[in-house]
Amino acid sequence: MNIAFVLHTFPVVSETFIVNQICALIDAGHDVNILALERGDHSIVHEKVHRYGLLDKASYLETEPKSKWRRLKFLVKTLKGGSKTFHGSRLVKALNVFRYGKNALSLHVLYRMQWFLRKDAYEVIHCHFASMGLYISRLKRDGLLSSETLVTSVHGSDIHPGKVADYRNRYPLLFETMDLITYNSIYTLNILREVHADTSKMRLLPVGLDTASFVKSQAAIAPTTVQILFCGRLVPFKGPDLAIEILRSLVERGNDVHLTLVGTGPLLETVSALIETYGLREHVSLKGAMSQDDIKRLMDNSHLFLLPGIHEEPGGRAENQGLVIQEAQAMKLPVVVSDAGGMKYGLVDGETGFVVKEKDVPGFVEKLELLINDTTLRTEMGDNGRAYVIEHFDAGVLCEQLVVYYRESIRN
């Protein structure tokens, strides 16, 4: 299939799940192009961006200038492409003053639909995040797209419970025009249901990872001090301050443990203050933002993964999926997470890790101590976790499911 991925910015280091999805589709033989509103930082990119030549597959929206002469220049450049390269009927439609009036004369319509003037039209237009889905929905509403299958994947920042009333006003066009909407967990689906009761177009598709690149080595980790890893933005709903409270209890109970926090954010000062107040400086490392390769090295030298997320107040936002939980399991780390949001759907409680009641510090301590004191259990859970992620979250496996969804949704 000929597929267009519509993104706000490309590349984005934190959106490796999108890169994994694109690369899996390419590996499966599909032709994928990337359409982005803005250029990301090209100096720091995932290695797959270069290996698959994704920068060459990316087109960036040419912004509409105020100058009339520059607009005319854009029109001339488009016409120079010739009828062999551009979709003639769409060009005529974009210039139809009877339908679009001043917006056609000013070339505003032409600028809006510039990505879709190519003669070899896309079969599938796949938008990541609802904001980009709405961008494409408006083109469909205005008659500027025709037979393409339209897909939007929602993730987290675009669908959380504190904004349900707002989404009910903003998203009706999205639900009307999209042929397929994917969500990453049952938690996300439950929020979608509150926004739009009809779920017939909605399908489960978690974000995935390249499990072949997350492999535990025989790294020499400290034999006595148990290394616990937290990885995520230092924001309330991920619970970094709660991780410090849990560590405090573990240390006070005589456990030889060390906690490493990867990430930065508005709670950095709060976390730093707690470390000083509790005298935990020797037991905690703050690493700030790190590349994925560096995070994998930390996972390779850790024993356990901790993510004690909460439902943030006000608004109730929580982790929708938490791909880092699957990354940790792929690296054979038993994971201990809270039951807030969608995290609990990304592991097998009691087999690949533990799910603990939200904000239950003693509960977290109990499960962590069980893993701290039982190396055999750690090994069994680590092995189970990797097998589970390979079966359910590998990018190749999820790509096969996505293609099934595409084919089911393609217009006849």
Coordinates of C-alpha atoms in Angstrom, one line a residue:
M1 CA 0.0 0.0 0.0
N2 CA 0.9 3.6 -0.5
I3 CA 0.7 5.2 3.0
A4 CA 1.1 8.8 4.2
F5 CA 1.9 9.4 7.9
V6 CA 0.7 12.8 9.0
L7 CA 2.7 14.2 12.0
H8 CA 3.0 17.6 13.6
T9 CA 6.8 17.5 13.8
F10 CA 9.4 15.1 12.4
P11 CA 11.7 13.8 13.7
V12 CA 11.0 13.8 17.4
V13 CA 13.3 11.8 19.6
S14 CA 10.6 10.9 22.1
E15 CA 8.3 9.5 19.4
T16 CA 10.3 6.4 18.7
F17 CA 7.1 4.4 18.6
I18 CA 6.1 6.2 15.4
V19 CA 9.5 5.5 13.8
N20 CA 9.1 1.8 14.8
Q21 CA 5.7 1.7 13.2
I22 CA 6.9 3.4 9.9
C23 CA 9.9 1.1 9.7
A24 CA 7.8 -2.0 10.3
L25 CA 5.5 -1.1 7.5
I26 CA 8.5 -0.5 5.2
D27 CA 9.9 -3.9 6.2
A28 CA 6.6 -5.4 5.2
G29 CA 6.9 -3.9 1.7
H30 CA 4.7 -0.9 2.0
D31 CA 5.5 2.6 0.6
V32 CA 5.5 5.1 3.4
N33 CA 5.8 8.9 3.1
I34 CA 6.0 11.3 6.1
L35 CA 4.0 14.6 5.9
A36 CA 4.9 17.0 8.8
L37 CA 3.9 20.5 9.7
E38 CA 7.3 21.3 11.2
R39 CA 10.9 20.1 11.0
G40 CA 12.2 18.5 14.2
D41 CA 15.8 18.6 15.4
H42 CA 17.8 16.7 12.8
S43 CA 20.9 16.6 14.9
I44 CA 19.6 14.2 17.4
V45 CA 17.5 11.4 15.8
H46 CA 16.9 7.7 16.3
E47 CA 19.4 5.6 14.4
K48 CA 16.5 4.1 12.3
V49 CA 15.7 7.5 10.9
H50 CA 19.1 7.4 9.1
R51 CA 19.1 3.6 8.4
Y52 CA 15.7 3.7 6.7
G53 CA 16.3 7.1 5.0
L54 CA 13.3 8.6 6.7
L55 CA 14.4 12.2 6.3
D56 CA 14.3 11.6 2.5
K57 CA 10.8 10.4 2.9
A58 CA 9.6 13.5 4.8
S59 CA 7.8 16.4 3.2
Y60 CA 7.2 19.6 5.2
L61 CA 4.2 21.9 4.8
E62 CA 5.2 25.0 2.9
T63 CA 3.6 27.8 5.0
E64 CA 1.3 30.2 3.3
P65 CA 3.2 33.6 2.9
K66 CA 1.6 37.0 3.1
S67 CA 3.2 38.1 -0.1
K68 CA 1.0 37.6 -3.2
W69 CA 4.1 37.2 -5.4
R70 CA 5.4 34.4 -3.3
R71 CA 2.0 32.7 -3.5
L72 CA 2.0 33.0 -7.3
K73 CA 5.5 31.6 -7.4
F74 CA 4.2 28.6 -5.4
L75 CA 1.4 28.1 -8.0
V76 CA 3.9 28.3 -10.9
K77 CA 6.1 25.8 -9.2
T78 CA 3.1 23.5 -8.8
L79 CA 2.1 23.9 -12.5
K80 CA 5.6 23.2 -13.7
G81 CA 5.3 19.8 -12.3
G82 CA 3.1 19.0 -15.2
S83 CA 0.0 16.8 -15.5
K84 CA 2.1 13.7 -15.1
T85 CA 3.0 14.5 -11.5
F86 CA 0.1 16.4 -10.1
H87 CA -3.6 15.4 -9.7
G88 CA -5.2 17.7 -12.2
S89 CA -8.7 17.5 -10.9
R90 CA -7.6 18.4 -7.4
L91 CA -5.6 21.4 -8.7
V92 CA -8.7 22.6 -10.5
K93 CA -10.8 22.1 -7.4
A94 CA -8.3 24.1 -5.3
L95 CA -8.6 27.0 -7.7
N96 CA -12.4 26.8 -7.9
V97 CA -13.5 30.3 -7.0
F98 CA -17.2 29.4 -7.3
R99 CA -16.9 26.9 -4.4
Y100 CA -14.2 28.4 -2.3
G101 CA -14.3 32.1 -3.3
K102 CA -11.5 34.3 -1.9
N103 CA -9.8 31.3 -0.3
A104 CA -9.3 29.9 -3.9
L105 CA -8.2 33.3 -5.3
S106 CA -5.7 33.8 -2.5
L107 CA -4.4 30.2 -3.0
H108 CA -5.2 29.4 0.6
V109 CA -7.0 26.2 -0.5
L110 CA -4.0 25.2 -2.6
Y111 CA -1.6 25.6 0.3
R112 CA -3.9 23.6 2.5
M113 CA -4.0 20.6 0.2
Q114 CA -0.5 20.8 -1.2
W115 CA 0.5 17.3 0.2
F116 CA -2.3 15.6 -1.8
L117 CA -1.8 17.1 -5.3
R118 CA 0.4 14.1 -6.3
K119 CA -1.2 11.9 -9.0
D120 CA -0.2 8.7 -7.3
A121 CA -2.7 9.3 -4.5
Y122 CA -2.3 7.6 -1.1
E123 CA -4.5 4.7 -0.2
V124 CA -4.1 5.4 3.5
I125 CA -3.6 8.6 5.4
H126 CA -2.5 7.8 8.9
C127 CA -2.5 10.7 11.4
H128 CA -0.8 10.5 14.8
F129 CA -2.6 12.4 17.6
A130 CA -6.0 13.9 17.3
S131 CA -4.8 17.4 16.3
M132 CA -3.4 16.0 13.0
G133 CA -6.5 13.9 12.6
L134 CA -8.6 17.1 12.7
Y135 CA -6.3 18.8 10.2
I136 CA -7.1 16.0 7.7
S137 CA -10.7 15.8 8.7
R138 CA -11.2 19.4 7.7
L139 CA -9.8 18.7 4.3
K140 CA -12.2 15.8 3.9
R141 CA -15.1 18.0 5.1
D142 CA -14.2 20.6 2.5
G143 CA -14.2 18.1 -0.3
L144 CA -10.4 18.2 -0.8
L145 CA -9.9 14.5 -0.2
S146 CA -11.9 11.7 -1.8
S147 CA -11.2 7.9 -1.7
E148 CA -8.3 7.8 0.8
T149 CA -8.8 5.7 3.9
L150 CA -8.4 8.0 6.9
V151 CA -6.8 6.8 10.2
T152 CA -6.0 8.6 13.5
S153 CA -4.1 7.1 16.4
V154 CA -4.8 8.8 19.8
H155 CA -2.2 8.4 22.5
G156 CA -2.5 10.3 25.7
S157 CA -2.0 14.1 25.6
D158 CA -4.9 14.2 23.1
I159 CA -7.3 12.0 25.1
H160 CA -7.4 12.3 28.9
P161 CA -10.3 12.5 31.3
G162 CA -9.9 16.1 32.4
K163 CA -10.9 17.4 28.9
V164 CA -13.8 15.2 28.0
A165 CA -16.2 18.1 27.8
D166 CA -13.8 19.9 25.5
Y167 CA -13.3 16.9 23.3
R168 CA -17.1 16.5 22.9
N169 CA -17.1 19.9 21.2
R170 CA -13.8 19.6 19.3
Y171 CA -13.8 16.0 18.1
P172 CA -17.2 15.3 16.3
L173 CA -15.7 15.9 12.9
L174 CA -12.9 13.5 13.7
F175 CA -15.3 10.7 14.5
E176 CA -17.4 11.5 11.5
T177 CA -14.7 11.5 8.8
M178 CA -12.2 9.0 10.1
D179 CA -12.5 5.4 8.9
L180 CA -10.4 4.0 11.7
I181 CA -9.3 5.3 15.1
T182 CA -6.7 3.3 17.1
Y183 CA -6.2 3.5 20.9
N184 CA -3.4 2.2 22.9
S185 CA -5.1 0.6 26.0
I186 CA -8.5 -0.2 27.4
Y187 CA -8.1 2.9 29.7
T188 CA -7.9 5.1 26.6
L189 CA -10.9 3.4 25.1
N190 CA -12.9 4.1 28.2
I191 CA -12.2 7.8 27.8
L192 CA -13.0 7.7 24.1
R193 CA -16.4 6.2 25.1
E194 CA -17.2 9.2 27.3
V195 CA -16.4 11.5 24.3
H196 CA -18.2 9.4 21.6
A197 CA -20.4 6.5 22.4
D198 CA -20.2 4.8 19.0
T199 CA -16.9 2.7 19.1
S200 CA -17.5 0.8 15.9
K201 CA -14.6 2.6 14.2
M202 CA -12.2 2.1 17.1
R203 CA -9.6 -0.6 17.4
L204 CA -7.0 -1.5 20.0
L205 CA -3.4 -1.0 18.8
P206 CA -0.8 -0.4 21.5
V207 CA 2.4 1.4 20.5
G208 CA 5.2 -1.0 20.1
L209 CA 9.0 -1.4 20.1
D210 CA 11.7 -3.2 18.1
T211 CA 12.3 -6.0 20.6
A212 CA 15.4 -7.1 18.7
S213 CA 17.1 -3.8 19.8
F214 CA 16.1 -4.3 23.5
V215 CA 18.2 -7.3 24.5
K216 CA 19.6 -8.0 28.0
S217 CA 23.4 -8.5 27.9
Q218 CA 25.6 -10.3 30.4
A219 CA 26.5 -6.9 31.9
A220 CA 28.1 -7.0 35.3
I221 CA 25.6 -5.3 37.7
A222 CA 26.3 -4.8 41.4
P223 CA 25.8 -8.2 43.1
T224 CA 24.5 -6.7 46.4
T225 CA 22.9 -3.3 45.8
V226 CA 19.7 -3.8 44.0
Q227 CA 19.4 -1.2 41.2
I228 CA 15.8 0.2 40.7
L229 CA 15.1 2.3 37.6
F230 CA 12.4 5.0 37.1
C231 CA 12.1 6.4 33.6
G232 CA 9.7 9.1 32.6
R233 CA 9.0 12.8 32.6
L234 CA 9.1 14.3 36.1
V235 CA 5.4 15.2 36.1
P236 CA 2.7 14.5 38.7
F237 CA 0.9 11.6 36.9
K238 CA 4.0 9.6 36.6
G239 CA 4.7 9.7 40.3
P240 CA 8.5 10.5 40.6
D241 CA 7.9 12.0 44.1
L242 CA 6.1 8.9 45.1
A243 CA 9.1 6.8 43.9
I244 CA 11.3 8.8 46.4
E245 CA 8.8 8.0 49.2
I246 CA 8.9 4.3 48.3
L247 CA 12.7 4.3 48.3
R248 CA 12.7 6.0 51.7
S249 CA 10.7 3.2 53.2
L250 CA 12.9 0.6 51.5
V251 CA 16.1 2.1 52.9
E252 CA 14.5 2.6 56.4
R253 CA 13.7 -1.1 56.4
G254 CA 17.3 -2.0 55.8
N255 CA 17.3 -2.8 52.1
D256 CA 20.5 -2.2 50.1
V257 CA 18.9 -0.4 47.1
H258 CA 19.7 2.4 44.7
L259 CA 17.1 4.3 42.6
T260 CA 18.0 6.0 39.3
L261 CA 15.5 8.5 37.9
V262 CA 15.7 9.3 34.2
G263 CA 13.8 12.3 33.0
T264 CA 13.2 16.0 33.6
G265 CA 10.2 18.1 34.2
P266 CA 8.4 20.4 36.7
L267 CA 8.8 18.1 39.7
L268 CA 12.6 18.1 39.5
E269 CA 12.9 20.6 42.3
T270 CA 10.4 18.7 44.4
V271 CA 12.2 15.4 43.9
S272 CA 15.6 17.0 44.7
A273 CA 14.2 18.5 47.9
L274 CA 12.8 15.2 49.0
I275 CA 16.1 13.5 48.4
E276 CA 17.9 16.1 50.6
T277 CA 15.1 16.1 53.3
Y278 CA 15.2 12.3 53.7
G279 CA 19.0 12.1 53.4
L280 CA 18.9 9.8 50.4
R281 CA 21.6 11.4 48.3
E282 CA 23.7 8.2 48.4
H283 CA 20.7 6.1 47.3
V284 CA 19.4 8.2 44.4
S285 CA 20.8 9.3 41.0
L286 CA 19.1 12.0 38.9
K287 CA 20.1 11.5 35.3
G288 CA 17.9 14.1 33.5
A289 CA 16.9 13.5 29.9
M290 CA 18.8 10.7 28.2
S291 CA 19.0 9.1 24.7
Q292 CA 17.3 5.8 24.2
D293 CA 20.7 4.0 23.8
D294 CA 21.8 5.4 27.2
I295 CA 18.5 4.3 28.7
K296 CA 19.0 0.8 27.4
R297 CA 22.4 0.7 29.0
L298 CA 20.8 1.7 32.3
M299 CA 18.2 -1.0 31.9
D300 CA 21.0 -3.4 31.2
N301 CA 22.6 -2.5 34.6
S302 CA 19.4 -2.5 36.6
H303 CA 17.4 -5.2 38.5
L304 CA 13.9 -3.7 38.7
F305 CA 11.7 -1.1 37.0
L306 CA 9.4 1.1 39.0
L307 CA 6.6 3.4 37.7
P308 CA 4.2 4.4 40.6
G309 CA 1.9 6.6 38.5
I310 CA -1.2 8.3 39.8
H311 CA -4.4 9.9 38.6
E312 CA -3.3 13.6 38.6
E313 CA -5.4 16.2 40.3
P314 CA -7.1 18.2 39.0
G315 CA -8.3 16.5 35.8
G316 CA -7.5 12.9 36.6
R317 CA -4.9 12.4 33.9
A318 CA -2.9 9.2 34.1
E319 CA -0.5 7.1 32.0
N320 CA -2.4 5.8 28.9
Q321 CA 0.0 3.0 28.1
G322 CA 3.6 3.7 29.2
L323 CA 5.7 2.1 26.5
V324 CA 8.8 2.3 28.7
I325 CA 7.1 -0.5 30.8
Q326 CA 7.3 -2.8 27.8
E327 CA 10.8 -1.7 27.0
A328 CA 11.9 -2.6 30.6
Q329 CA 10.2 -6.0 30.3
A330 CA 12.0 -6.6 27.0
M331 CA 15.2 -6.0 28.9
K332 CA 14.1 -8.7 31.4
L333 CA 13.4 -6.3 34.2
P334 CA 10.5 -7.2 36.5
V335 CA 8.2 -4.1 36.5
V336 CA 6.2 -2.8 39.5
V337 CA 3.6 -0.2 38.5
S338 CA 0.4 1.2 39.9
D339 CA -3.1 0.4 38.8
A340 CA -3.7 4.0 37.6
G341 CA -4.6 4.5 34.0
G342 CA -3.5 2.0 31.3
M343 CA -0.2 0.8 32.8
K344 CA -1.8 -2.4 34.2
Y345 CA -2.8 -3.6 30.7
G346 CA 0.9 -3.7 29.6
L347 CA 2.1 -6.6 31.8
V348 CA 0.9 -9.8 33.4
D349 CA 0.4 -9.2 37.2
G350 CA 2.3 -11.8 39.2
E351 CA 4.1 -13.2 36.1
T352 CA 6.1 -10.4 34.5
G353 CA 5.8 -7.9 37.4
F354 CA 3.3 -6.6 39.9
V355 CA 0.4 -4.1 39.8
V356 CA 0.0 -2.2 43.1
K357 CA -2.9 0.0 44.2
E358 CA -2.4 3.7 43.4
K359 CA -0.5 5.6 46.1
D360 CA -0.1 2.5 48.3
V361 CA 3.5 3.0 49.4
P362 CA 3.5 -0.1 51.8
G363 CA 2.1 -2.1 48.9
F364 CA 4.9 -1.1 46.6
V365 CA 7.5 -1.8 49.3
E366 CA 6.1 -5.2 49.9
K367 CA 6.3 -6.2 46.2
L368 CA 9.7 -4.6 45.7
E369 CA 11.1 -6.4 48.8
L370 CA 9.8 -9.7 47.5
L371 CA 11.8 -9.1 44.3
I372 CA 14.8 -7.7 46.2
N373 CA 15.1 -10.9 48.3
D374 CA 14.3 -13.5 45.7
T375 CA 16.7 -13.6 42.8
T376 CA 15.1 -16.7 41.3
L377 CA 11.7 -14.8 41.1
R378 CA 13.5 -11.9 39.5
T379 CA 14.9 -14.1 36.8
E380 CA 11.6 -15.9 36.1
M381 CA 9.7 -12.7 35.9
G382 CA 12.4 -11.2 33.7
D383 CA 12.2 -14.1 31.2
N384 CA 8.4 -14.1 31.3
G385 CA 8.4 -10.4 30.6
R386 CA 10.5 -10.5 27.5
A387 CA 8.5 -13.4 26.1
Y388 CA 5.3 -11.5 26.8
V389 CA 6.5 -8.3 25.1
I390 CA 7.8 -10.1 22.0
E391 CA 4.4 -11.8 21.6
H392 CA 2.2 -8.7 22.2
F393 CA 4.2 -5.5 21.7
D394 CA 6.8 -6.2 19.0
A395 CA 6.5 -3.6 16.3
G396 CA 6.4 -6.3 13.6
V397 CA 3.5 -8.1 15.3
L398 CA 1.6 -4.8 15.7
C399 CA 2.4 -3.9 12.1
E400 CA 0.6 -7.0 10.9
Q401 CA -2.4 -6.1 13.0
L402 CA -2.4 -2.5 11.7
V403 CA -2.3 -3.7 8.1
V404 CA -5.4 -5.9 8.8
Y405 CA -7.1 -2.8 10.2
Y406 CA -6.1 -0.8 7.1
R407 CA -7.5 -3.4 4.8
E408 CA -10.8 -3.7 6.7
S409 CA -11.2 0.0 6.6
I410 CA -10.3 0.7 2.9
R411 CA -13.3 2.1 1.1
N412 CA -14.8 -0.1 -1.7

